[in-house]
Amino acid sequence: MLPPSQEPAVSRSHCGACDAATSPGSAFCPECGARLGQPDAAQRPDSAGDLWAREEEEFLELAQADLELSLAPRYTIVRRVGRGGMGAVFLGSEPALRRQVAIKVLAPEMASDPQMRARFEREGRAAAELSHPNVVRVYGVGETGRLHLPYIVMQFVEGCSLDDWIERNERPKEWVARRLLGEVAGALAAAHARGLVHRDIKPSNVLVEEESGRAYVADFGLTGSTGPNRRDQKLTATGTIIGTVTHMSPEQVSGEAVGTPSDVYSFGVMAYELLTGELPYRARAPMEWAAAHLRDTPPPVARARPDLSPELALLVDRCLAKDPAARPAARALADALLPTPATGLAWPPPGLAPVRVWFRRLTRVDVAAGAVALLVLLALAFPPDAVRAEGAWWERFASTERVEGTGVEVARSPGAGGVLTAQRWVWLAALGGGSAAAVLLLVATAAAATGAAAAALRGREWGWSWRTISDVAADPDGRSELALTGAREFAPLDDARRASILRSRRALLLGRLAAGAWASLGVALWATMAAFGLLELPGAGPVAGAGTVALVAAPALLLAAIAAAAALAERRALRPLPWRAPHRGAASGGASAAPGPSAREVAAWYDALPADAPSAGRRPSPGSGRWRPALAAAAAAAAAAA
């Protein structure tokens, strides 16, 4: 605080700064707090620490006396609770409200430095701007009357720093670590929402209340502003490195302008230390730490703590990314570490619940129709041996037959065509049942397609973007909301991976629908042409040849493979994470039409999206629905044709 020196002592009876009378042997002026002299050169090196301790104690007694006079009668000083490089902290009492407070006072030599004084005052202003249960509350700021020392009156947290807590709780349980880290992330999110960057997140600046175990973020002395009013940034010269070197972000180390991702990086270093008991890098000198932050990749958290859930380990690893854009936002951290029953985003969006219901129904019946149609076609192309032996077996189902040599057709006699064996009975029954099922499924597919198209067009009419509608339609388990917002188990994934998951889900939907539609419509078209004589059937053997089967089955199988590849892509993106049950917060809704949302509701939904949400959730641009009537007409024509 006031470092010792080996210069000769100077004896004075009056202060050189304010000319106040002083007592012999005093190190500080009782009126202004200025140093009166230097330590005696005769002091031995091994006793210099004792001399400094005596001088520091004298300063603390002066500061306490000055605080008592300046804060009375509202506050009384109880005792000193700590001291540091910038000053001291006293425990105070506020009798009127029957509560204890912490009073932080700046040391005289620090108070004489305009930059240090501005930093101290900025801490009080920044903390006072925030209202969050995990930020130490500030009750008042001021300056002592005699020594003119700045002070801050703040909430007293009875407990210890997170630094001390980590020493006493090595490798804490996951749920305990999640709660502490989630509370710190929530405090950072509140600060970032106000345009404030802490810039010195580390365990010693986090307090843990002994009784409740709640975490409080303190020491906003290095806070900067990211908003349009950047008055606080003027207090630090461009290129100046400030903060704690063990927890600095790469952009802090390189002297660049820092934003909210810098706090997230420092948070990641602190989380790594909390979970593993050691810092992510090994260094000794400040320059080695700086190089490590800029160059080295820390060992994955899962290597040191294999007992942790994969999503927590990956979340901390992502916080330590060198690229600020690859780090999650503090709000996403808080949501992932302290999950709530819902993300706060209505899902499906207002009015789009029928879209999800109709498209899920359409996918099921369309895939089923395509599969049954392909089975019918295969049965026609590869009949059993008992059927092949009869030759042109399909002619026995005709109502007339041609008299050989005359060209005359007469009514076919009942029972003509030979004896039906058991094998043929089974095959014909399966063929007939499959054909009937295929027809019914085609009708159901046409009805579901009509309902899905109508629901999607209504959603577009209400102002939802096609991307948003497709995300709702392609949501198989209710978790597309989490992929869109980056909440819960999707929080460890960066924006690009979450966007790829949404694309995979859309590709999966389109692949399934296209595969089913191609197979069912291809078989239906072939059967129609065969029934009306537009195709010349072979004289004997199978009705459908290998070429027909290949023409229908090959594209359908290719589309099914594309859908399977899309499903595999999502699985790979989520590979490090355990499978989660469908999100119960996603409303299923009904398929019937309901009153649509207002334009204000649609706009509010898009405004509630996180800033880093994939582009799939972006609001449609003006004029993007000019071709909507043409789409509606095309959908109506398709439905009528079906």
Tab-separated table of C-alpha atoms in Angstrom, residues 46-479:
chain	number	residue	atom	x	y	z
A	46	ASP	CA	14.810	-8.017	7.899
A	47	SER	CA	12.858	-5.492	9.959
A	48	ALA	CA	11.584	-3.414	7.020
A	49	GLY	CA	8.407	-5.467	6.909
A	50	ASP	CA	7.713	-4.745	10.558
A	51	LEU	CA	8.232	-1.036	9.951
A	52	TRP	CA	5.822	-1.108	7.000
A	53	ALA	CA	3.258	-2.963	9.082
A	54	ARG	CA	3.436	-0.266	11.764
A	55	GLU	CA	3.002	2.506	9.184
A	56	GLU	CA	0.077	0.721	7.553
A	57	GLU	CA	-1.608	0.270	10.908
A	58	GLU	CA	-1.222	3.980	11.575
A	59	PHE	CA	-2.853	4.829	8.246
A	60	LEU	CA	-5.750	2.465	8.911
A	61	GLU	CA	-6.346	4.060	12.297
A	62	LEU	CA	-6.418	7.511	10.676
A	63	ALA	CA	-8.771	6.331	7.920
A	64	GLN	CA	-11.102	4.677	10.436
A	65	ALA	CA	-11.258	7.797	12.571
A	66	ASP	CA	-11.940	9.943	9.509
A	67	LEU	CA	-14.685	7.591	8.336
A	68	GLU	CA	-16.353	7.621	11.760
A	69	LEU	CA	-16.549	11.412	11.709
A	70	SER	CA	-17.684	11.615	8.082
A	71	LEU	CA	-20.358	8.891	8.212
A	72	ALA	CA	-21.884	9.659	11.593
A	73	PRO	CA	-24.667	9.446	12.578
A	74	ARG	CA	-26.022	7.267	9.741
A	75	TYR	CA	-23.229	4.699	9.920
A	76	THR	CA	-20.921	3.548	12.687
A	77	ILE	CA	-17.643	1.709	12.191
A	78	VAL	CA	-17.541	-1.717	13.862
A	79	ARG	CA	-14.148	-3.079	12.862
A	80	ARG	CA	-11.722	-3.496	10.003
A	81	VAL	CA	-12.348	-6.612	7.897
A	82	GLY	CA	-9.685	-6.433	5.210
A	83	ARG	CA	-7.073	-4.431	3.372
A	84	GLY	CA	-5.566	-4.537	-0.081
A	85	GLY	CA	-3.450	-2.741	-2.617
A	86	MET	CA	-5.872	0.149	-3.043
A	87	GLY	CA	-7.092	0.681	0.493
A	88	ALA	CA	-9.080	-1.000	3.227
A	89	VAL	CA	-12.545	-2.373	3.932
A	90	PHE	CA	-14.377	-1.746	7.200
A	91	LEU	CA	-17.466	-3.356	8.646
A	92	GLY	CA	-20.074	-0.752	9.443
A	93	SER	CA	-23.526	-0.686	10.929
A	94	GLU	CA	-26.602	1.254	9.854
A	95	PRO	CA	-28.708	1.456	13.047
A	96	ALA	CA	-31.775	2.931	11.322
A	97	LEU	CA	-32.191	-0.131	9.082
A	98	ARG	CA	-30.538	-2.588	11.469
A	99	ARG	CA	-28.151	-3.913	8.856
A	100	GLN	CA	-24.442	-4.294	8.424
A	101	VAL	CA	-22.578	-2.652	5.560
A	102	ALA	CA	-19.104	-2.818	4.067
A	103	ILE	CA	-17.235	0.467	3.657
A	104	LYS	CA	-14.375	0.505	1.193
A	105	VAL	CA	-11.951	3.443	1.430
A	106	LEU	CA	-9.125	4.398	-0.918
A	107	ALA	CA	-5.583	4.818	0.403
A	108	PRO	CA	-4.212	8.400	0.475
A	109	GLU	CA	-1.474	7.827	-2.090
A	110	MET	CA	-4.004	6.193	-4.405
A	111	ALA	CA	-6.459	9.021	-3.860
A	112	SER	CA	-3.823	11.513	-4.991
A	113	ASP	CA	-3.574	9.730	-8.344
A	114	PRO	CA	-6.389	11.068	-10.589
A	115	GLN	CA	-6.598	7.847	-12.579
A	116	MET	CA	-6.795	5.608	-9.502
A	117	ARG	CA	-9.344	7.934	-7.948
A	118	ALA	CA	-11.459	7.863	-11.124
A	119	ARG	CA	-11.237	4.077	-11.209
A	120	PHE	CA	-12.433	3.835	-7.607
A	121	GLU	CA	-15.333	6.195	-8.214
A	122	ARG	CA	-16.231	4.339	-11.378
A	123	GLU	CA	-16.562	1.139	-9.349
A	124	GLY	CA	-19.248	2.740	-7.235
A	125	ARG	CA	-21.143	4.132	-10.225
A	126	ALA	CA	-21.003	0.885	-12.211
A	127	ALA	CA	-22.210	-1.281	-9.333
A	128	ALA	CA	-24.935	1.219	-8.465
A	129	GLU	CA	-26.286	1.003	-12.033
A	130	LEU	CA	-26.934	-2.728	-11.670
A	131	SER	CA	-29.825	-4.275	-9.839
A	132	HIS	CA	-29.196	-7.997	-9.703
A	133	PRO	CA	-29.318	-10.494	-6.828
A	134	ASN	CA	-25.755	-11.627	-7.591
A	135	VAL	CA	-24.116	-8.202	-7.758
A	136	VAL	CA	-22.905	-6.540	-4.552
A	137	ARG	CA	-25.296	-3.622	-4.020
A	138	VAL	CA	-23.969	-0.105	-3.489
A	139	TYR	CA	-25.756	2.094	-0.947
A	140	GLY	CA	-23.737	5.256	-1.315
A	141	VAL	CA	-20.462	6.918	-2.315
A	142	GLY	CA	-18.678	9.941	-0.908
A	143	GLU	CA	-15.468	11.491	0.389
A	144	THR	CA	-14.203	11.797	3.945
A	145	GLY	CA	-14.193	15.272	5.410
A	146	ARG	CA	-10.631	15.518	6.712
A	147	LEU	CA	-8.429	13.294	4.535
A	148	HIS	CA	-10.635	13.568	1.422
A	149	LEU	CA	-10.499	9.817	0.886
A	150	PRO	CA	-13.134	8.415	-1.521
A	151	TYR	CA	-15.300	5.686	-0.005
A	152	ILE	CA	-18.070	3.325	-1.109
A	153	VAL	CA	-20.789	2.014	1.201
A	154	MET	CA	-21.947	-1.344	-0.062
A	155	GLN	CA	-23.694	-4.562	0.876
A	156	PHE	CA	-21.799	-6.636	3.414
A	157	VAL	CA	-21.420	-10.265	2.309
A	158	GLU	CA	-20.499	-12.428	5.256
A	159	GLY	CA	-18.425	-15.210	3.824
A	160	CYS	CA	-15.267	-15.548	1.762
A	161	SER	CA	-13.951	-14.942	-1.708
A	162	LEU	CA	-14.352	-17.645	-4.342
A	163	ASP	CA	-10.558	-17.890	-4.285
A	164	ASP	CA	-10.637	-19.052	-0.661
A	165	TRP	CA	-13.706	-21.190	-1.343
A	166	ILE	CA	-11.861	-23.101	-4.086
A	167	GLU	CA	-8.977	-23.832	-1.710
A	168	ARG	CA	-11.387	-25.301	0.846
A	169	ASN	CA	-13.604	-27.159	-1.667
A	170	GLU	CA	-11.389	-29.042	-4.096
A	171	ARG	CA	-13.240	-30.380	-7.143
A	172	PRO	CA	-16.765	-29.526	-5.991
A	173	LYS	CA	-19.799	-31.497	-7.086
A	174	GLU	CA	-21.228	-30.521	-10.445
A	175	TRP	CA	-24.509	-29.161	-9.125
A	176	VAL	CA	-22.660	-26.896	-6.675
A	177	ALA	CA	-20.317	-25.615	-9.382
A	178	ARG	CA	-23.236	-25.070	-11.763
A	179	ARG	CA	-25.059	-22.969	-9.210
A	180	LEU	CA	-22.062	-20.767	-8.382
A	181	LEU	CA	-21.018	-20.304	-12.007
A	182	GLY	CA	-24.599	-19.764	-13.127
A	183	GLU	CA	-25.066	-16.972	-10.597
A	184	VAL	CA	-21.852	-15.263	-11.722
A	185	ALA	CA	-22.921	-15.633	-15.365
A	186	GLY	CA	-26.298	-14.111	-14.521
A	187	ALA	CA	-24.583	-11.104	-12.926
A	188	LEU	CA	-22.377	-10.683	-16.001
A	189	ALA	CA	-25.407	-10.950	-18.271
A	190	ALA	CA	-27.096	-8.132	-16.325
A	191	ALA	CA	-23.957	-5.991	-16.629
A	192	HIS	CA	-23.613	-6.722	-20.344
A	193	ALA	CA	-27.268	-5.848	-20.901
A	194	ARG	CA	-26.463	-2.396	-19.483
A	195	GLY	CA	-23.455	-2.061	-21.778
A	196	LEU	CA	-20.933	-2.655	-18.967
A	197	VAL	CA	-17.849	-4.886	-19.217
A	198	HIS	CA	-16.288	-5.945	-15.901
A	199	ARG	CA	-12.811	-6.626	-17.351
A	200	ASP	CA	-11.436	-8.238	-14.172
A	201	ILE	CA	-13.448	-11.396	-13.529
A	202	LYS	CA	-11.467	-13.689	-11.230
A	203	PRO	CA	-12.164	-15.747	-8.076
A	204	SER	CA	-10.982	-13.009	-5.709
A	205	ASN	CA	-13.632	-10.652	-7.147
A	206	VAL	CA	-16.449	-13.101	-6.450
A	207	LEU	CA	-17.784	-13.389	-2.898
A	208	VAL	CA	-19.544	-16.493	-1.574
A	209	GLU	CA	-22.032	-15.904	1.226
A	210	GLU	CA	-21.453	-18.366	4.034
A	211	GLU	CA	-25.069	-18.957	5.041
A	212	SER	CA	-26.739	-19.268	1.628
A	213	GLY	CA	-23.774	-20.151	-0.591
A	214	ARG	CA	-24.842	-17.438	-3.032
A	215	ALA	CA	-22.204	-15.888	-5.284
A	216	TYR	CA	-21.820	-12.112	-5.580
A	217	VAL	CA	-19.746	-10.294	-8.187
A	218	ALA	CA	-17.789	-7.369	-6.757
A	219	ASP	CA	-15.034	-4.916	-7.721
A	220	PHE	CA	-16.284	-3.131	-10.816
A	221	GLY	CA	-13.287	-0.813	-10.691
A	222	LEU	CA	-12.097	-1.765	-14.197
A	223	THR	CA	-15.547	-1.645	-15.725
A	224	GLY	CA	-15.782	-0.129	-19.188
A	225	SER	CA	-18.730	0.825	-21.345
A	226	THR	CA	-19.665	-0.785	-24.643
A	227	GLY	CA	-22.598	1.477	-25.359
A	228	PRO	CA	-22.742	4.638	-27.443
A	229	ASN	CA	-21.696	6.705	-24.403
A	230	ARG	CA	-18.135	5.537	-23.877
A	231	ARG	CA	-17.102	8.125	-21.277
A	232	ASP	CA	-15.421	5.522	-19.039
A	233	GLN	CA	-13.125	4.296	-21.787
A	234	LYS	CA	-11.299	7.624	-21.695
A	235	LEU	CA	-9.810	6.661	-18.322
A	236	THR	CA	-7.595	4.042	-19.956
A	237	ALA	CA	-5.156	4.929	-22.690
A	238	THR	CA	-5.339	2.958	-25.929
A	239	GLY	CA	-3.107	-0.107	-25.790
A	240	THR	CA	-2.892	-0.137	-21.989
A	241	ILE	CA	-3.187	-3.607	-20.471
A	242	ILE	CA	-5.357	-3.684	-17.369
A	243	GLY	CA	-6.721	-6.612	-15.423
A	244	THR	CA	-5.239	-9.715	-13.808
A	245	VAL	CA	-2.775	-11.473	-16.080
A	246	THR	CA	-3.803	-15.012	-15.078
A	247	HIS	CA	-7.393	-14.360	-16.131
A	248	MET	CA	-6.928	-11.926	-19.024
A	249	SER	CA	-8.518	-12.554	-22.390
A	250	PRO	CA	-6.321	-12.667	-25.507
A	251	GLU	CA	-7.690	-9.305	-26.616
A	252	GLN	CA	-6.792	-7.794	-23.231
A	253	VAL	CA	-3.276	-9.185	-23.436
A	254	SER	CA	-2.750	-7.740	-26.897
A	255	GLY	CA	-4.006	-4.320	-25.785
A	256	GLU	CA	-7.027	-4.344	-28.076
A	257	ALA	CA	-10.429	-2.921	-27.268
A	258	VAL	CA	-12.390	-5.416	-25.194
A	259	GLY	CA	-16.087	-6.216	-25.203
A	260	THR	CA	-18.395	-8.617	-23.439
A	261	PRO	CA	-16.626	-11.744	-24.853
A	262	SER	CA	-13.578	-10.743	-22.787
A	263	ASP	CA	-15.564	-11.252	-19.585
A	264	VAL	CA	-16.712	-14.626	-20.888
A	265	TYR	CA	-13.096	-15.713	-21.427
A	266	SER	CA	-12.113	-14.641	-17.906
A	267	PHE	CA	-15.207	-16.443	-16.659
A	268	GLY	CA	-14.000	-19.569	-18.480
A	269	VAL	CA	-10.593	-19.379	-16.762
A	270	MET	CA	-12.330	-19.028	-13.395
A	271	ALA	CA	-14.716	-21.909	-14.177
A	272	TYR	CA	-11.799	-24.106	-15.257
A	273	GLU	CA	-10.048	-23.365	-11.980
A	274	LEU	CA	-13.199	-24.040	-9.960
A	275	LEU	CA	-13.913	-27.382	-11.651
A	276	THR	CA	-10.373	-28.782	-11.936
A	277	GLY	CA	-8.548	-27.071	-9.080
A	278	GLU	CA	-5.905	-25.595	-11.380
A	279	LEU	CA	-5.566	-22.885	-13.989
A	280	PRO	CA	-5.856	-23.860	-17.662
A	281	TYR	CA	-2.281	-22.734	-18.400
A	282	ARG	CA	1.056	-23.247	-16.666
A	283	ALA	CA	3.220	-20.141	-16.503
A	284	ARG	CA	5.290	-18.167	-14.018
A	285	ALA	CA	6.140	-14.737	-15.363
A	286	PRO	CA	3.549	-12.261	-16.673
A	287	MET	CA	4.951	-12.501	-20.193
A	288	GLU	CA	4.567	-16.291	-20.111
A	289	TRP	CA	0.936	-15.891	-19.067
A	290	ALA	CA	0.343	-13.404	-21.862
A	291	ALA	CA	1.854	-15.778	-24.418
A	292	ALA	CA	-0.243	-18.669	-23.103
A	293	HIS	CA	-3.474	-16.705	-23.466
A	294	LEU	CA	-2.558	-15.774	-27.024
A	295	ARG	CA	-1.116	-19.074	-28.209
A	296	ASP	CA	-1.785	-22.139	-26.066
A	297	THR	CA	-4.828	-24.397	-26.108
A	298	PRO	CA	-5.815	-25.511	-22.597
A	299	PRO	CA	-6.394	-29.223	-21.916
A	300	PRO	CA	-10.109	-30.064	-22.209
A	301	VAL	CA	-12.020	-29.909	-18.953
A	302	ALA	CA	-13.305	-33.445	-19.541
A	303	ARG	CA	-9.745	-34.780	-19.347
A	304	ALA	CA	-9.286	-33.470	-15.817
A	305	ARG	CA	-12.884	-34.081	-14.705
A	306	PRO	CA	-14.329	-37.057	-16.622
A	307	ASP	CA	-17.154	-37.227	-14.076
A	308	LEU	CA	-18.658	-33.960	-15.329
A	309	SER	CA	-21.510	-33.908	-17.816
A	310	PRO	CA	-20.274	-33.395	-21.407
A	311	GLU	CA	-22.321	-30.227	-21.903
A	312	LEU	CA	-20.753	-28.493	-18.880
A	313	ALA	CA	-17.215	-29.466	-19.904
A	314	LEU	CA	-17.768	-28.312	-23.488
A	315	LEU	CA	-19.355	-25.077	-22.313
A	316	VAL	CA	-16.254	-24.133	-20.320
A	317	ASP	CA	-13.971	-25.169	-23.200
A	318	ARG	CA	-15.959	-22.934	-25.535
A	319	CYS	CA	-15.562	-19.971	-23.155
A	320	LEU	CA	-11.779	-20.293	-23.602
A	321	ALA	CA	-11.882	-19.954	-27.394
A	322	LYS	CA	-9.273	-17.553	-28.753
A	323	ASP	CA	-11.786	-16.061	-31.180
A	324	PRO	CA	-14.214	-13.806	-29.259
A	325	ALA	CA	-16.986	-14.609	-31.741
A	326	ALA	CA	-16.769	-18.313	-30.875
A	327	ARG	CA	-17.546	-17.751	-27.182
A	328	PRO	CA	-21.100	-17.980	-25.851
A	329	ALA	CA	-22.871	-14.936	-24.490
A	330	ALA	CA	-23.160	-14.508	-20.723
A	331	ARG	CA	-26.931	-14.838	-21.014
A	332	ALA	CA	-26.549	-18.210	-22.741
A	333	LEU	CA	-24.147	-19.293	-20.004
A	334	ALA	CA	-26.636	-18.396	-17.293
A	335	ASP	CA	-29.466	-20.203	-19.100
A	336	ALA	CA	-27.353	-23.316	-19.575
A	337	LEU	CA	-25.974	-23.432	-16.037
A	338	LEU	CA	-29.202	-22.468	-14.295
A	339	PRO	CA	-31.893	-23.822	-16.647
A	340	THR	CA	-35.437	-22.617	-16.219
A	341	PRO	CA	-38.629	-24.439	-17.281
A	342	ALA	CA	-38.621	-22.480	-20.542
A	343	THR	CA	-36.329	-20.200	-22.470
A	344	GLY	CA	-38.874	-17.393	-22.397
A	345	LEU	CA	-39.523	-17.779	-26.125
A	346	ALA	CA	-42.946	-19.071	-27.126
A	347	TRP	CA	-42.578	-22.286	-29.116
A	348	PRO	CA	-44.127	-22.938	-31.513
A	349	PRO	CA	-44.492	-19.201	-32.179
A	350	PRO	CA	-47.999	-17.779	-31.802
A	351	GLY	CA	-50.289	-19.173	-34.485
A	352	LEU	CA	-47.809	-21.747	-35.828
A	353	ALA	CA	-48.786	-24.735	-33.671
A	354	PRO	CA	-51.002	-26.123	-36.502
A	355	VAL	CA	-47.985	-26.024	-38.831
A	356	ARG	CA	-46.088	-28.440	-36.623
A	357	VAL	CA	-49.117	-30.701	-36.164
A	358	TRP	CA	-49.970	-30.881	-39.886
A	359	PHE	CA	-46.392	-31.448	-41.040
A	360	ARG	CA	-45.823	-34.201	-38.507
A	361	ARG	CA	-49.017	-35.856	-39.731
A	362	LEU	CA	-48.018	-35.313	-43.360
A	363	THR	CA	-44.580	-36.839	-42.829
A	364	ARG	CA	-46.001	-39.980	-41.239
A	365	VAL	CA	-48.653	-40.705	-43.863
A	366	ASP	CA	-46.431	-39.687	-46.793
A	367	VAL	CA	-43.578	-41.985	-45.773
A	368	ALA	CA	-46.043	-44.801	-45.058
A	369	ALA	CA	-47.750	-44.328	-48.441
A	370	GLY	CA	-44.431	-44.397	-50.269
A	371	ALA	CA	-43.263	-47.513	-48.457
A	372	VAL	CA	-46.514	-49.418	-49.122
A	373	ALA	CA	-46.537	-48.335	-52.774
A	374	LEU	CA	-42.989	-49.609	-53.243
A	375	LEU	CA	-43.915	-52.939	-51.670
A	376	VAL	CA	-46.884	-53.273	-54.067
A	377	LEU	CA	-44.629	-52.495	-57.027
A	378	LEU	CA	-42.068	-55.056	-55.878
A	379	ALA	CA	-44.827	-57.657	-55.493
A	380	LEU	CA	-45.922	-56.983	-59.069
A	381	ALA	CA	-42.345	-57.142	-60.340
A	382	PHE	CA	-41.315	-60.262	-58.457
A	383	PRO	CA	-44.319	-62.618	-58.064
A	384	PRO	CA	-43.777	-66.085	-56.529
A	385	ASP	CA	-42.999	-69.097	-58.712
A	386	ALA	CA	-46.570	-70.401	-58.500
A	387	VAL	CA	-47.820	-67.190	-60.087
A	388	ARG	CA	-45.071	-67.027	-62.700
A	389	ALA	CA	-45.957	-70.566	-63.887
A	390	GLU	CA	-49.396	-69.404	-64.984
A	391	GLY	CA	-47.973	-66.941	-67.491
A	392	ALA	CA	-50.124	-63.857	-68.004
A	393	TRP	CA	-51.704	-64.276	-64.580
A	394	TRP	CA	-53.186	-60.774	-64.445
A	395	GLU	CA	-55.543	-61.563	-67.344
A	396	ARG	CA	-57.662	-63.752	-65.087
A	397	PHE	CA	-58.886	-60.592	-63.351
A	398	ALA	CA	-60.282	-59.143	-66.628
A	399	SER	CA	-64.076	-59.058	-67.087
A	400	THR	CA	-63.815	-60.250	-70.748
A	401	GLU	CA	-61.581	-62.572	-72.724
A	402	ARG	CA	-60.696	-62.787	-76.390
A	403	VAL	CA	-61.820	-65.899	-78.336
A	404	GLU	CA	-58.705	-67.327	-79.920
A	405	GLY	CA	-58.582	-66.916	-83.716
A	406	THR	CA	-61.702	-64.741	-83.933
A	407	GLY	CA	-60.775	-61.427	-82.405
A	408	VAL	CA	-64.081	-61.455	-80.545
A	409	GLU	CA	-64.227	-60.656	-76.795
A	410	VAL	CA	-66.783	-62.462	-74.667
A	411	ALA	CA	-67.657	-62.359	-71.003
A	412	ARG	CA	-65.146	-64.197	-68.893
A	413	SER	CA	-66.629	-67.257	-67.132
A	414	PRO	CA	-66.350	-67.301	-63.331
A	415	GLY	CA	-63.480	-69.385	-62.008
A	416	ALA	CA	-61.553	-69.280	-65.267
A	417	GLY	CA	-57.832	-69.001	-65.093
A	418	GLY	CA	-56.865	-72.084	-63.201
A	419	VAL	CA	-56.835	-73.250	-59.646
A	420	LEU	CA	-55.596	-70.916	-56.931
A	421	THR	CA	-52.915	-72.510	-54.791
A	422	ALA	CA	-52.301	-71.524	-51.149
A	423	GLN	CA	-49.170	-69.607	-52.119
A	424	ARG	CA	-51.065	-67.616	-54.714
A	425	TRP	CA	-53.895	-66.949	-52.249
A	426	VAL	CA	-51.471	-65.419	-49.749
A	427	TRP	CA	-49.723	-63.394	-52.429
A	428	LEU	CA	-52.964	-62.099	-53.966
A	429	ALA	CA	-54.365	-61.217	-50.535
A	430	ALA	CA	-51.211	-59.287	-49.670
A	431	LEU	CA	-51.256	-57.566	-53.050
A	432	GLY	CA	-54.907	-56.598	-52.707
A	433	GLY	CA	-54.522	-55.402	-49.123
A	434	GLY	CA	-51.383	-53.445	-49.975
A	435	SER	CA	-53.059	-51.803	-52.946
A	436	ALA	CA	-56.046	-50.783	-50.826
A	437	ALA	CA	-53.765	-49.446	-48.073
A	438	ALA	CA	-51.720	-47.513	-50.638
A	439	VAL	CA	-54.865	-45.850	-52.020
A	440	LEU	CA	-56.079	-44.907	-48.542
A	441	LEU	CA	-52.672	-43.553	-47.570
A	442	LEU	CA	-52.520	-41.520	-50.781
A	443	VAL	CA	-55.848	-39.925	-49.914
A	444	ALA	CA	-54.648	-39.223	-46.360
A	445	THR	CA	-51.419	-37.739	-47.735
A	446	ALA	CA	-53.356	-35.410	-50.028
A	447	ALA	CA	-55.534	-34.276	-47.113
A	448	ALA	CA	-52.514	-33.719	-44.824
A	449	ALA	CA	-50.660	-31.855	-47.584
A	450	THR	CA	-53.652	-29.560	-48.049
A	451	GLY	CA	-53.824	-28.857	-44.309
A	452	ALA	CA	-50.061	-28.300	-44.023
A	453	ALA	CA	-49.991	-25.921	-46.994
A	454	ALA	CA	-52.950	-23.954	-45.639
A	455	ALA	CA	-51.367	-23.678	-42.163
A	456	ALA	CA	-48.034	-22.551	-43.623
A	457	LEU	CA	-49.673	-19.938	-45.863
A	458	ARG	CA	-51.683	-18.606	-42.937
A	459	GLY	CA	-48.484	-18.277	-40.939
A	460	ARG	CA	-46.829	-16.389	-43.769
A	461	GLU	CA	-49.883	-14.147	-44.043
A	462	TRP	CA	-49.494	-13.266	-40.358
A	463	GLY	CA	-45.910	-12.144	-40.931
A	464	TRP	CA	-43.767	-15.170	-40.036
A	465	SER	CA	-40.726	-15.803	-42.211
A	466	TRP	CA	-40.509	-18.974	-44.288
A	467	ARG	CA	-37.425	-19.947	-42.298
A	468	THR	CA	-39.348	-19.723	-39.032
A	469	ILE	CA	-42.255	-21.696	-40.505
A	470	SER	CA	-39.887	-24.374	-41.830
A	471	ASP	CA	-38.165	-24.655	-38.441
A	472	VAL	CA	-41.533	-25.285	-36.802
A	473	ALA	CA	-42.518	-27.785	-39.505
A	474	ALA	CA	-39.188	-29.634	-39.259
A	475	ASP	CA	-39.148	-29.854	-35.448
A	476	PRO	CA	-39.460	-33.575	-34.605
A	477	ASP	CA	-38.957	-33.378	-30.840
A	478	GLY	CA	-39.738	-29.820	-29.730
A	479	ARG	CA	-36.047	-28.900	-29.351
